[in-house]
Amino acid sequence: MYRSIVLVKQVPDTANITGNVMQEDGTVNRAKLPAILNHEDRVALEVALRVKDRFGGTITVVTMGPPRASDILRECLYMGADHAVLISDRKFAGADTLATSYVLSEAVKRIGAYDIIFAGRQAIDGDTAQVGPQTAEKLGVPQVTYLEEIVDLQERTLTAKRKIEGGYEVVRAALPVLVTVLKDAAEPRPYSARRMMTYKGARTLMEIEKLTEGNPLLYADALRHEYESRDLFIDTMTMDDLKLDADRCGVHGSPTKVYKVESVVLAGGGHAIVEPTRDGISALIDRLMDDHILG
Amino acid sequence: MTTTNGNDVWVFIEQRGGVPADVSFELLSKGRKLASAMGGRLTAVLFGNGIADVTREAFRHGADETLLADHPALRQYRTMPYSRLLTGLVRERQPRIVLFGATIIGRDLAPRVASATRSGLTADCTDLQIADVTYLRKTYPQLLLQIRPAFGGNIVATIITPDNPVQMATVREGVMEKHPLTEWTEGTVTPVPYTPESVDDLVAIVEQHREESRVNLKGASIIVAGGYGLGTRENFALVYDLAHALGAEVAGSRAAVDAGFIPPERQVGQTGVTVRPKLYIAIGISGAIQHRAGMQESNKIIAINSDPDAPIFSVSHYGIVGDAMEVVPKFIEAYKNKLK
């Protein structure tokens, strides 16, 4: 039996960026982007599910993000996660990796005892790969990054294969440990139809409050209990719930600032146009040979 | 030499099996310039076992001082002892800047140390500069400008760490150029004591396998690179055909790697390898800034793309607008004819 926590992130689908998503202050208007579950985080959940399939245990998925990040938590529930937690607060906006890892580590402490924390190696919107190790550091647990495969899990020892420069190494880590997984570590399973039917109705506190707006017959508290009793409540934590230090959250807690953002000005017109014909290409090759670029 | 407290630039020297990584010396060469701009010292930070000879190389690349921790337990990189040791040094000596290679080791170590010391950390910078900065109506002298492409590739962001004492950044191998000095002096080697603690052994290395990479993009004089625009793996074979004809190395964009057209070790760009070949031929590569960051220093660039507005043309010397499936075979044929 292993208690797992999986850290996930909702990311803009950078493969499908359209429109003007950059704001004047240099931050990203995420509302204008299609948002998806970061793929390596999905793989992390799959690796956690395989541990659960084999050894039993529980899986709690956690994300920090805007209210609509509940979408990816529902997707994690469809895959097989047992519990989901949304950490959301306006005061978290503009967080860099240091502030993010502070909030995540405090949320993990609140969730309780765990054996393994899983996360994707990095998220496609920043590619920093920093939040995993920074969260591990704040929790005072060791880390195994760039995980390719869990080789074995016995009692309190995880044996894992991880990527290193030009090869791999096998390491033995004492639990509790935080691991970050590479995208090829496992093929994520499809959603279970049965679980989709069940959990499509899972709601966060904000979503429940929205349901009660303008409906005098509904009380948020009562409704919340209703969702909790049906196991459809997505635990929701704010800065106050976690008793966080405001100076370590969001913009205030982020030592790195975006000072300047420049659209890339393309010089254009600086290149010679070569006709896509036999003659055009032949002349280009002559030129390159004359310049001793081609031999 | 006069030293100004708190203006020091540190470079973490990465070694694998006692062999220092190229990126560390590239960073020392860059660090030399940054330290000079700030009137500070350049310090190489080196952990390992029996690696004292690496310190010479560090001095040859401009280091004033080497902080050397030499201990059998430090022979191979492990997160816990390395991060514990470096965190202690940063706390104690308060450098102004700490640079790491954006390698697997650097990306494992730097965030851990940045978190423990609550320092700012910027990943995968493509340029670093020192400048006086006015931010939110406050003036900060001699800040590190950490420049990196961001977000889908249409912007370049300059990141600063205005209010924290230590600014940290990682840089990919090949992005900076290394300049060994012709005239240099042996600097100070300062031994750093290492005392093992039980937390250091929470993760133990059972075995390691390393293969010499057969791919040498950095050393190639001609590179033929393909992108997502080629559409299929079958079409991508054209890239290999042309490379074979020219005696070139094959490379690809991140999108081509993600699509499975080409293995990741052949990726050129911000999150791949940075190259400066004599000739770079980009086929079906639109030229997002992340890709351009990895190849725009090439001596000559030919772009082949069906979209005349593709950004790749902006960094090209020769542009061929056309269908790669038609252009590339003509290129191969024309080249073979010249050799006859």
PDB file of N, CA and C in Angstrom, chain A residues 12 22 28 122 126-127 130 134 136-138 141 143 145-146 164-174 248 255-257 259-262 264 266 271-272 274 276 278 282 284 286-287 292-293 295, chain B residues 16 79 104 107-108 111-112 115-116 118 121 123 135 148 151 154-161 164 202-204 206-211 254 289 292 300 313-314 316-319 321 330 333 335 338:
ATOM      1  N   PRO A  12      -1.225  25.812 -21.357  1.00  0.00           N
ATOM      2  CA  PRO A  12      -1.734  26.183 -22.669  1.00  0.00           C
ATOM      3  C   PRO A  12      -1.225  25.175 -23.685  1.00  0.00           C
ATOM      4  N   MET A  22      -0.254  37.340 -25.430  1.00  0.00           N
ATOM      5  CA  MET A  22       0.657  37.999 -24.513  1.00  0.00           C
ATOM      6  C   MET A  22       0.050  39.319 -24.048  1.00  0.00           C
ATOM      7  N   VAL A  28       1.091  35.952 -19.527  1.00  0.00           N
ATOM      8  CA  VAL A  28       0.304  35.275 -20.540  1.00  0.00           C
ATOM      9  C   VAL A  28      -1.175  35.340 -20.182  1.00  0.00           C
ATOM     10  N   GLN A 122       8.719  18.302 -16.611  1.00  0.00           N
ATOM     11  CA  GLN A 122       8.561  19.737 -16.838  1.00  0.00           C
ATOM     12  C   GLN A 122       7.242  19.982 -17.543  1.00  0.00           C
ATOM     13  N   GLY A 126       6.668  26.365 -19.775  1.00  0.00           N
ATOM     14  CA  GLY A 126       7.887  27.030 -19.319  1.00  0.00           C
ATOM     15  C   GLY A 126       9.132  26.193 -19.547  1.00  0.00           C
ATOM     16  N   ASP A 127       8.958  24.868 -19.607  1.00  0.00           N
ATOM     17  CA  ASP A 127      10.076  23.942 -19.811  1.00  0.00           C
ATOM     18  C   ASP A 127      11.168  24.121 -18.762  1.00  0.00           C
ATOM     19  N   GLN A 130      11.747  22.925 -12.861  1.00  0.00           N
ATOM     20  CA  GLN A 130      12.206  23.390 -11.553  1.00  0.00           C
ATOM     21  C   GLN A 130      11.241  23.080 -10.405  1.00  0.00           C
ATOM     22  N   GLN A 134      12.183  21.791  -6.529  1.00  0.00           N
ATOM     23  CA  GLN A 134      11.992  22.840  -5.515  1.00  0.00           C
ATOM     24  C   GLN A 134      10.957  22.418  -4.484  1.00  0.00           C
ATOM     25  N   ALA A 136      10.405  19.246  -3.652  1.00  0.00           N
ATOM     26  CA  ALA A 136      11.099  18.225  -2.850  1.00  0.00           C
ATOM     27  C   ALA A 136      11.977  18.887  -1.790  1.00  0.00           C
ATOM     28  N   GLU A 137      12.683  19.919  -2.202  1.00  0.00           N
ATOM     29  CA  GLU A 137      13.574  20.604  -1.258  1.00  0.00           C
ATOM     30  C   GLU A 137      12.781  21.179  -0.097  1.00  0.00           C
ATOM     31  N   LYS A 138      11.650  21.798  -0.411  1.00  0.00           N
ATOM     32  CA  LYS A 138      10.858  22.431   0.644  1.00  0.00           C
ATOM     33  C   LYS A 138      10.243  21.406   1.585  1.00  0.00           C
ATOM     34  N   VAL A 141      12.521  16.160   1.287  1.00  0.00           N
ATOM     35  CA  VAL A 141      12.619  14.769   0.831  1.00  0.00           C
ATOM     36  C   VAL A 141      13.576  14.690  -0.360  1.00  0.00           C
ATOM     37  N   GLN A 143      14.947  13.441  -4.154  1.00  0.00           N
ATOM     38  CA  GLN A 143      14.272  13.477  -5.451  1.00  0.00           C
ATOM     39  C   GLN A 143      14.959  12.520  -6.411  1.00  0.00           C
ATOM     40  N   THR A 145      14.856  12.645 -10.398  1.00  0.00           N
ATOM     41  CA  THR A 145      14.327  13.331 -11.579  1.00  0.00           C
ATOM     42  C   THR A 145      14.607  12.500 -12.827  1.00  0.00           C
ATOM     43  N   TYR A 146      13.972  12.855 -13.926  1.00  0.00           N
ATOM     44  CA  TYR A 146      14.193  12.195 -15.227  1.00  0.00           C
ATOM     45  C   TYR A 146      13.975  10.685 -15.132  1.00  0.00           C
ATOM     46  N   ILE A 164      20.508   9.833 -17.520  1.00  0.00           N
ATOM     47  CA  ILE A 164      21.631  10.733 -17.259  1.00  0.00           C
ATOM     48  C   ILE A 164      22.218  11.114 -18.610  1.00  0.00           C
ATOM     49  N   GLU A 165      23.144  12.042 -18.632  1.00  0.00           N
ATOM     50  CA  GLU A 165      23.738  12.461 -19.892  1.00  0.00           C
ATOM     51  C   GLU A 165      24.379  11.254 -20.580  1.00  0.00           C
ATOM     52  N   GLY A 166      23.923  10.933 -21.771  1.00  0.00           N
ATOM     53  CA  GLY A 166      24.530   9.852 -22.540  1.00  0.00           C
ATOM     54  C   GLY A 166      24.201   8.458 -22.041  1.00  0.00           C
ATOM     55  N   GLY A 167      23.204   8.300 -21.196  1.00  0.00           N
ATOM     56  CA  GLY A 167      22.884   6.955 -20.732  1.00  0.00           C
ATOM     57  C   GLY A 167      21.827   6.953 -19.641  1.00  0.00           C
ATOM     58  N   TYR A 168      21.973   5.986 -18.737  1.00  0.00           N
ATOM     59  CA  TYR A 168      21.012   5.930 -17.641  1.00  0.00           C
ATOM     60  C   TYR A 168      21.713   5.416 -16.385  1.00  0.00           C
ATOM     61  N   GLU A 169      21.079   5.627 -15.251  1.00  0.00           N
ATOM     62  CA  GLU A 169      21.564   5.020 -14.014  1.00  0.00           C
ATOM     63  C   GLU A 169      20.394   4.422 -13.266  1.00  0.00           C
ATOM     64  N   VAL A 170      20.707   3.442 -12.445  1.00  0.00           N
ATOM     65  CA  VAL A 170      19.693   2.837 -11.583  1.00  0.00           C
ATOM     66  C   VAL A 170      19.986   3.316 -10.173  1.00  0.00           C
ATOM     67  N   VAL A 171      18.974   3.864  -9.532  1.00  0.00           N
ATOM     68  CA  VAL A 171      19.178   4.374  -8.177  1.00  0.00           C
ATOM     69  C   VAL A 171      18.199   3.712  -7.210  1.00  0.00           C
ATOM     70  N   ARG A 172      18.616   3.670  -5.954  1.00  0.00           N
ATOM     71  CA  ARG A 172      17.753   3.163  -4.893  1.00  0.00           C
ATOM     72  C   ARG A 172      17.450   4.315  -3.958  1.00  0.00           C
ATOM     73  N   ALA A 173      16.177   4.621  -3.815  1.00  0.00           N
ATOM     74  CA  ALA A 173      15.795   5.779  -3.012  1.00  0.00           C
ATOM     75  C   ALA A 173      14.934   5.353  -1.835  1.00  0.00           C
ATOM     76  N   ALA A 174      15.212   5.961  -0.685  1.00  0.00           N
ATOM     77  CA  ALA A 174      14.393   5.703   0.495  1.00  0.00           C
ATOM     78  C   ALA A 174      13.122   6.541   0.410  1.00  0.00           C
ATOM     79  N   ARG A 248       5.230  35.019   0.320  1.00  0.00           N
ATOM     80  CA  ARG A 248       5.907  33.949  -0.418  1.00  0.00           C
ATOM     81  C   ARG A 248       5.036  33.411  -1.551  1.00  0.00           C
ATOM     82  N   PRO A 255      10.963  35.718  -6.881  1.00  0.00           N
ATOM     83  CA  PRO A 255      12.152  36.552  -7.071  1.00  0.00           C
ATOM     84  C   PRO A 255      12.380  36.931  -8.534  1.00  0.00           C
ATOM     85  N   THR A 256      11.962  36.085  -9.472  1.00  0.00           N
ATOM     86  CA  THR A 256      12.200  36.418 -10.881  1.00  0.00           C
ATOM     87  C   THR A 256      11.026  37.225 -11.418  1.00  0.00           C
ATOM     88  N   LYS A 257      11.359  38.273 -12.169  1.00  0.00           N
ATOM     89  CA  LYS A 257      10.323  39.134 -12.756  1.00  0.00           C
ATOM     90  C   LYS A 257      10.558  39.226 -14.258  1.00  0.00           C
ATOM     91  N   TYR A 259      11.039  41.433 -16.994  1.00  0.00           N
ATOM     92  CA  TYR A 259      11.413  42.837 -17.112  1.00  0.00           C
ATOM     93  C   TYR A 259      10.983  43.388 -18.465  1.00  0.00           C
ATOM     94  N   LYS A 260      11.143  42.581 -19.456  1.00  0.00           N
ATOM     95  CA  LYS A 260      10.894  43.066 -20.810  1.00  0.00           C
ATOM     96  C   LYS A 260      10.446  41.897 -21.670  1.00  0.00           C
ATOM     97  N   VAL A 261       9.501  42.182 -22.540  1.00  0.00           N
ATOM     98  CA  VAL A 261       9.111  41.168 -23.510  1.00  0.00           C
ATOM     99  C   VAL A 261       9.152  41.804 -24.873  1.00  0.00           C
ATOM    100  N   GLU A 262       9.848  41.186 -25.767  1.00  0.00           N
ATOM    101  CA  GLU A 262       9.912  41.743 -27.110  1.00  0.00           C
ATOM    102  C   GLU A 262       9.373  40.735 -28.095  1.00  0.00           C
ATOM    103  N   VAL A 264       9.550  39.116 -31.477  1.00  0.00           N
ATOM    104  CA  VAL A 264      10.752  38.936 -32.252  1.00  0.00           C
ATOM    105  C   VAL A 264      10.591  39.650 -33.569  1.00  0.00           C
ATOM    106  N   LEU A 266      11.477  40.196 -37.095  1.00  0.00           N
ATOM    107  CA  LEU A 266      12.150  39.445 -38.136  1.00  0.00           C
ATOM    108  C   LEU A 266      12.712  40.411 -39.154  1.00  0.00           C
ATOM    109  N   HIS A 271      17.677  37.652 -47.283  1.00  0.00           N
ATOM    110  CA  HIS A 271      18.201  36.455 -47.951  1.00  0.00           C
ATOM    111  C   HIS A 271      17.993  36.523 -49.467  1.00  0.00           C
ATOM    112  N   ALA A 272      18.860  35.819 -50.146  1.00  0.00           N
ATOM    113  CA  ALA A 272      18.720  35.724 -51.594  1.00  0.00           C
ATOM    114  C   ALA A 272      17.661  34.684 -51.918  1.00  0.00           C
ATOM    115  N   VAL A 274      16.166  31.890 -54.083  1.00  0.00           N
ATOM    116  CA  VAL A 274      16.622  30.904 -55.060  1.00  0.00           C
ATOM    117  C   VAL A 274      15.384  30.248 -55.664  1.00  0.00           C
ATOM    118  N   PRO A 276      12.998  27.517 -57.156  1.00  0.00           N
ATOM    119  CA  PRO A 276      12.958  26.076 -56.858  1.00  0.00           C
ATOM    120  C   PRO A 276      13.093  25.214 -58.117  1.00  0.00           C
ATOM    121  N   ARG A 278      15.607  23.425 -61.324  1.00  0.00           N
ATOM    122  CA  ARG A 278      16.900  22.762 -61.482  1.00  0.00           C
ATOM    123  C   ARG A 278      18.010  23.807 -61.668  1.00  0.00           C
ATOM    124  N   SER A 282      20.987  24.601 -59.086  1.00  0.00           N
ATOM    125  CA  SER A 282      22.320  24.332 -59.616  1.00  0.00           C
ATOM    126  C   SER A 282      23.231  25.553 -59.424  1.00  0.00           C
ATOM    127  N   LEU A 284      22.883  27.843 -57.135  1.00  0.00           N
ATOM    128  CA  LEU A 284      23.158  27.957 -55.693  1.00  0.00           C
ATOM    129  C   LEU A 284      24.329  27.043 -55.300  1.00  0.00           C
ATOM    130  N   ASP A 286      26.701  25.931 -57.212  1.00  0.00           N
ATOM    131  CA  ASP A 286      27.942  26.519 -57.759  1.00  0.00           C
ATOM    132  C   ASP A 286      28.511  27.566 -56.810  1.00  0.00           C
ATOM    133  N   ARG A 287      27.629  28.429 -56.372  1.00  0.00           N
ATOM    134  CA  ARG A 287      28.022  29.519 -55.482  1.00  0.00           C
ATOM    135  C   ARG A 287      28.621  28.984 -54.173  1.00  0.00           C
ATOM    136  N   HIS A 292      33.606  27.597 -51.009  1.00  0.00           N
ATOM    137  CA  HIS A 292      34.180  26.475 -50.237  1.00  0.00           C
ATOM    138  C   HIS A 292      33.290  26.059 -49.071  1.00  0.00           C
ATOM    139  N   ILE A 293      31.997  26.258 -49.263  1.00  0.00           N
ATOM    140  CA  ILE A 293      31.060  25.822 -48.227  1.00  0.00           C
ATOM    141  C   ILE A 293      30.669  24.378 -48.509  1.00  0.00           C
ATOM    142  N   GLY A 295      31.861  20.962 -50.702  1.00  0.00           N
ATOM    143  CA  GLY A 295      33.076  20.471 -51.346  1.00  0.00           C
ATOM    144  C   GLY A 295      32.755  19.553 -52.506  1.00  0.00           C
TER     145      GLY A 295
ATOM    146  N   ARG B  16      31.563  14.481 -15.166  1.00  0.00           N
ATOM    147  CA  ARG B  16      30.959  13.146 -15.218  1.00  0.00           C
ATOM    148  C   ARG B  16      32.110  12.158 -15.345  1.00  0.00           C
ATOM    149  N   THR B  79      22.144  14.138  -5.964  1.00  0.00           N
ATOM    150  CA  THR B  79      21.414  15.351  -5.604  1.00  0.00           C
ATOM    151  C   THR B  79      21.695  15.819  -4.188  1.00  0.00           C
ATOM    152  N   ILE B 104      21.167  17.581 -17.468  1.00  0.00           N
ATOM    153  CA  ILE B 104      20.328  16.841 -16.518  1.00  0.00           C
ATOM    154  C   ILE B 104      20.823  17.120 -15.090  1.00  0.00           C
ATOM    155  N   ARG B 107      19.982  20.776 -14.135  1.00  0.00           N
ATOM    156  CA  ARG B 107      18.552  20.977 -13.933  1.00  0.00           C
ATOM    157  C   ARG B 107      18.042  20.214 -12.711  1.00  0.00           C
ATOM    158  N   ASP B 108      18.838  19.280 -12.197  1.00  0.00           N
ATOM    159  CA  ASP B 108      18.488  18.569 -10.977  1.00  0.00           C
ATOM    160  C   ASP B 108      18.981  19.354  -9.761  1.00  0.00           C
ATOM    161  N   PRO B 111      17.624  23.955  -9.200  1.00  0.00           N
ATOM    162  CA  PRO B 111      16.374  24.308  -8.519  1.00  0.00           C
ATOM    163  C   PRO B 111      16.402  23.985  -7.039  1.00  0.00           C
ATOM    164  N   ARG B 112      17.080  22.920  -6.689  1.00  0.00           N
ATOM    165  CA  ARG B 112      17.150  22.523  -5.278  1.00  0.00           C
ATOM    166  C   ARG B 112      17.904  23.596  -4.471  1.00  0.00           C
ATOM    167  N   SER B 115      15.890  26.855  -4.340  1.00  0.00           N
ATOM    168  CA  SER B 115      14.794  26.759  -3.383  1.00  0.00           C
ATOM    169  C   SER B 115      15.314  26.934  -1.966  1.00  0.00           C
ATOM    170  N   ALA B 116      16.402  26.266  -1.644  1.00  0.00           N
ATOM    171  CA  ALA B 116      16.931  26.324  -0.273  1.00  0.00           C
ATOM    172  C   ALA B 116      17.433  27.723   0.072  1.00  0.00           C
ATOM    173  N   ARG B 118      16.315  30.457  -1.497  1.00  0.00           N
ATOM    174  CA  ARG B 118      15.268  31.376  -1.987  1.00  0.00           C
ATOM    175  C   ARG B 118      15.819  32.366  -3.009  1.00  0.00           C
ATOM    176  N   LEU B 121      15.760  31.797 -10.133  1.00  0.00           N
ATOM    177  CA  LEU B 121      16.424  30.881 -11.072  1.00  0.00           C
ATOM    178  C   LEU B 121      15.705  30.937 -12.409  1.00  0.00           C
ATOM    179  N   ALA B 123      15.629  29.340 -16.280  1.00  0.00           N
ATOM    180  CA  ALA B 123      16.101  28.174 -17.034  1.00  0.00           C
ATOM    181  C   ALA B 123      16.393  28.526 -18.486  1.00  0.00           C
ATOM    182  N   TYR B 135      13.115  49.256 -12.553  1.00  0.00           N
ATOM    183  CA  TYR B 135      11.964  48.373 -12.547  1.00  0.00           C
ATOM    184  C   TYR B 135      10.994  48.866 -11.480  1.00  0.00           C
ATOM    185  N   ARG B 148      15.699  34.874 -22.565  1.00  0.00           N
ATOM    186  CA  ARG B 148      15.295  33.556 -23.087  1.00  0.00           C
ATOM    187  C   ARG B 148      14.039  33.685 -23.933  1.00  0.00           C
ATOM    188  N   PHE B 151       7.299  31.156 -24.474  1.00  0.00           N
ATOM    189  CA  PHE B 151       5.934  31.045 -24.870  1.00  0.00           C
ATOM    190  C   PHE B 151       5.667  30.927 -26.353  1.00  0.00           C
ATOM    191  N   ASN B 154       7.275  33.210 -29.986  1.00  0.00           N
ATOM    192  CA  ASN B 154       7.176  34.469 -30.717  1.00  0.00           C
ATOM    193  C   ASN B 154       7.690  35.650 -29.919  1.00  0.00           C
ATOM    194  N   ILE B 155       8.152  35.381 -28.723  1.00  0.00           N
ATOM    195  CA  ILE B 155       8.658  36.479 -27.909  1.00  0.00           C
ATOM    196  C   ILE B 155       9.999  36.113 -27.288  1.00  0.00           C
ATOM    197  N   VAL B 156      10.755  37.154 -26.965  1.00  0.00           N
ATOM    198  CA  VAL B 156      11.971  36.982 -26.194  1.00  0.00           C
ATOM    199  C   VAL B 156      11.743  37.707 -24.884  1.00  0.00           C
ATOM    200  N   ALA B 157      11.892  36.993 -23.780  1.00  0.00           N
ATOM    201  CA  ALA B 157      11.656  37.604 -22.477  1.00  0.00           C
ATOM    202  C   ALA B 157      12.989  37.888 -21.799  1.00  0.00           C
ATOM    203  N   THR B 158      13.070  39.033 -21.138  1.00  0.00           N
ATOM    204  CA  THR B 158      14.218  39.346 -20.302  1.00  0.00           C
ATOM    205  C   THR B 158      13.765  39.233 -18.859  1.00  0.00           C
ATOM    206  N   ILE B 159      14.366  38.312 -18.141  1.00  0.00           N
ATOM    207  CA  ILE B 159      13.972  38.046 -16.759  1.00  0.00           C
ATOM    208  C   ILE B 159      15.022  38.693 -15.846  1.00  0.00           C
ATOM    209  N   ILE B 160      14.550  39.311 -14.776  1.00  0.00           N
ATOM    210  CA  ILE B 160      15.476  39.861 -13.796  1.00  0.00           C
ATOM    211  C   ILE B 160      15.116  39.330 -12.408  1.00  0.00           C
ATOM    212  N   THR B 161      16.082  39.389 -11.522  1.00  0.00           N
ATOM    213  CA  THR B 161      15.867  39.015 -10.129  1.00  0.00           C
ATOM    214  C   THR B 161      16.266  40.224  -9.303  1.00  0.00           C
ATOM    215  N   ASN B 164      16.516  39.937  -4.792  1.00  0.00           N
ATOM    216  CA  ASN B 164      17.189  38.873  -4.054  1.00  0.00           C
ATOM    217  C   ASN B 164      18.699  38.985  -4.227  1.00  0.00           C
ATOM    218  N   LEU B 202      20.263   8.942   1.086  1.00  0.00           N
ATOM    219  CA  LEU B 202      18.852   8.577   0.883  1.00  0.00           C
ATOM    220  C   LEU B 202      18.636   8.040  -0.529  1.00  0.00           C
ATOM    221  N   VAL B 203      19.438   8.536  -1.469  1.00  0.00           N
ATOM    222  CA  VAL B 203      19.395   7.979  -2.831  1.00  0.00           C
ATOM    223  C   VAL B 203      20.796   7.470  -3.152  1.00  0.00           C
ATOM    224  N   ALA B 204      20.870   6.177  -3.476  1.00  0.00           N
ATOM    225  CA  ALA B 204      22.169   5.575  -3.794  1.00  0.00           C
ATOM    226  C   ALA B 204      22.189   5.130  -5.252  1.00  0.00           C
ATOM    227  N   VAL B 206      23.013   2.557  -7.944  1.00  0.00           N
ATOM    228  CA  VAL B 206      23.254   1.122  -8.002  1.00  0.00           C
ATOM    229  C   VAL B 206      24.160   0.801  -9.197  1.00  0.00           C
ATOM    230  N   GLU B 207      23.850   1.375 -10.327  1.00  0.00           N
ATOM    231  CA  GLU B 207      24.664   1.158 -11.525  1.00  0.00           C
ATOM    232  C   GLU B 207      24.492   2.315 -12.492  1.00  0.00           C
ATOM    233  N   GLN B 208      25.482   2.474 -13.360  1.00  0.00           N
ATOM    234  CA  GLN B 208      25.437   3.551 -14.359  1.00  0.00           C
ATOM    235  C   GLN B 208      25.854   3.002 -15.709  1.00  0.00           C
ATOM    236  N   HIS B 209      25.160   3.419 -16.739  1.00  0.00           N
ATOM    237  CA  HIS B 209      25.542   3.039 -18.101  1.00  0.00           C
ATOM    238  C   HIS B 209      25.622   4.286 -18.944  1.00  0.00           C
ATOM    239  N   ARG B 210      26.757   4.440 -19.589  1.00  0.00           N
ATOM    240  CA  ARG B 210      26.921   5.608 -20.434  1.00  0.00           C
ATOM    241  C   ARG B 210      27.531   5.176 -21.745  1.00  0.00           C
ATOM    242  N   GLU B 211      26.969   5.655 -22.802  1.00  0.00           N
ATOM    243  CA  GLU B 211      27.553   5.373 -24.107  1.00  0.00           C
ATOM    244  C   GLU B 211      28.059   6.668 -24.686  1.00  0.00           C
ATOM    245  N   ARG B 254      12.225  20.677 -32.773  1.00  0.00           N
ATOM    246  CA  ARG B 254      11.544  20.006 -31.669  1.00  0.00           C
ATOM    247  C   ARG B 254      10.262  19.323 -32.148  1.00  0.00           C
ATOM    248  N   ILE B 289      11.353  30.758 -32.777  1.00  0.00           N
ATOM    249  CA  ILE B 289      12.567  31.336 -32.200  1.00  0.00           C
ATOM    250  C   ILE B 289      13.391  30.301 -31.435  1.00  0.00           C
ATOM    251  N   ARG B 292      15.497  28.806 -34.035  1.00  0.00           N
ATOM    252  CA  ARG B 292      16.489  29.762 -34.554  1.00  0.00           C
ATOM    253  C   ARG B 292      17.607  30.007 -33.536  1.00  0.00           C
ATOM    254  N   LYS B 300      26.430  29.766 -43.083  1.00  0.00           N
ATOM    255  CA  LYS B 300      25.467  29.965 -44.177  1.00  0.00           C
ATOM    256  C   LYS B 300      24.232  29.109 -43.906  1.00  0.00           C
ATOM    257  N   PHE B 313      13.043  32.104 -42.978  1.00  0.00           N
ATOM    258  CA  PHE B 313      13.691  32.865 -44.054  1.00  0.00           C
ATOM    259  C   PHE B 313      14.412  34.111 -43.512  1.00  0.00           C
ATOM    260  N   SER B 314      13.929  34.604 -42.351  1.00  0.00           N
ATOM    261  CA  SER B 314      14.513  35.836 -41.818  1.00  0.00           C
ATOM    262  C   SER B 314      15.954  35.646 -41.349  1.00  0.00           C
ATOM    263  N   SER B 316      17.880  33.291 -42.866  1.00  0.00           N
ATOM    264  CA  SER B 316      18.537  32.539 -43.931  1.00  0.00           C
ATOM    265  C   SER B 316      19.356  33.443 -44.822  1.00  0.00           C
ATOM    266  N   HIS B 317      20.346  32.844 -45.471  1.00  0.00           N
ATOM    267  CA  HIS B 317      21.101  33.549 -46.507  1.00  0.00           C
ATOM    268  C   HIS B 317      20.510  33.243 -47.874  1.00  0.00           C
ATOM    269  N   TYR B 318      19.994  32.021 -48.023  1.00  0.00           N
ATOM    270  CA  TYR B 318      19.352  31.625 -49.270  1.00  0.00           C
ATOM    271  C   TYR B 318      17.995  31.023 -48.940  1.00  0.00           C
ATOM    272  N   GLY B 319      16.971  31.451 -49.640  1.00  0.00           N
ATOM    273  CA  GLY B 319      15.643  30.917 -49.403  1.00  0.00           C
ATOM    274  C   GLY B 319      15.092  30.265 -50.661  1.00  0.00           C
ATOM    275  N   VAL B 321      11.562  28.844 -51.899  1.00  0.00           N
ATOM    276  CA  VAL B 321      10.149  28.642 -51.605  1.00  0.00           C
ATOM    277  C   VAL B 321       9.644  27.549 -52.531  1.00  0.00           C
ATOM    278  N   LYS B 330      15.876  17.529 -56.420  1.00  0.00           N
ATOM    279  CA  LYS B 330      16.607  18.333 -57.408  1.00  0.00           C
ATOM    280  C   LYS B 330      17.969  18.748 -56.863  1.00  0.00           C
ATOM    281  N   GLU B 333      20.288  15.752 -56.941  1.00  0.00           N
ATOM    282  CA  GLU B 333      20.677  15.447 -58.315  1.00  0.00           C
ATOM    283  C   GLU B 333      21.703  16.466 -58.818  1.00  0.00           C
ATOM    284  N   TYR B 335      23.670  18.345 -57.095  1.00  0.00           N
ATOM    285  CA  TYR B 335      24.953  18.227 -56.408  1.00  0.00           C
ATOM    286  C   TYR B 335      25.765  17.055 -56.965  1.00  0.00           C
ATOM    287  N   LYS B 338      27.467  17.881 -60.173  1.00  0.00           N
ATOM    288  CA  LYS B 338      28.661  18.731 -60.039  1.00  0.00           C
ATOM    289  C   LYS B 338      29.900  17.892 -59.719  1.00  0.00           C
TER     290      LYS B 338
END
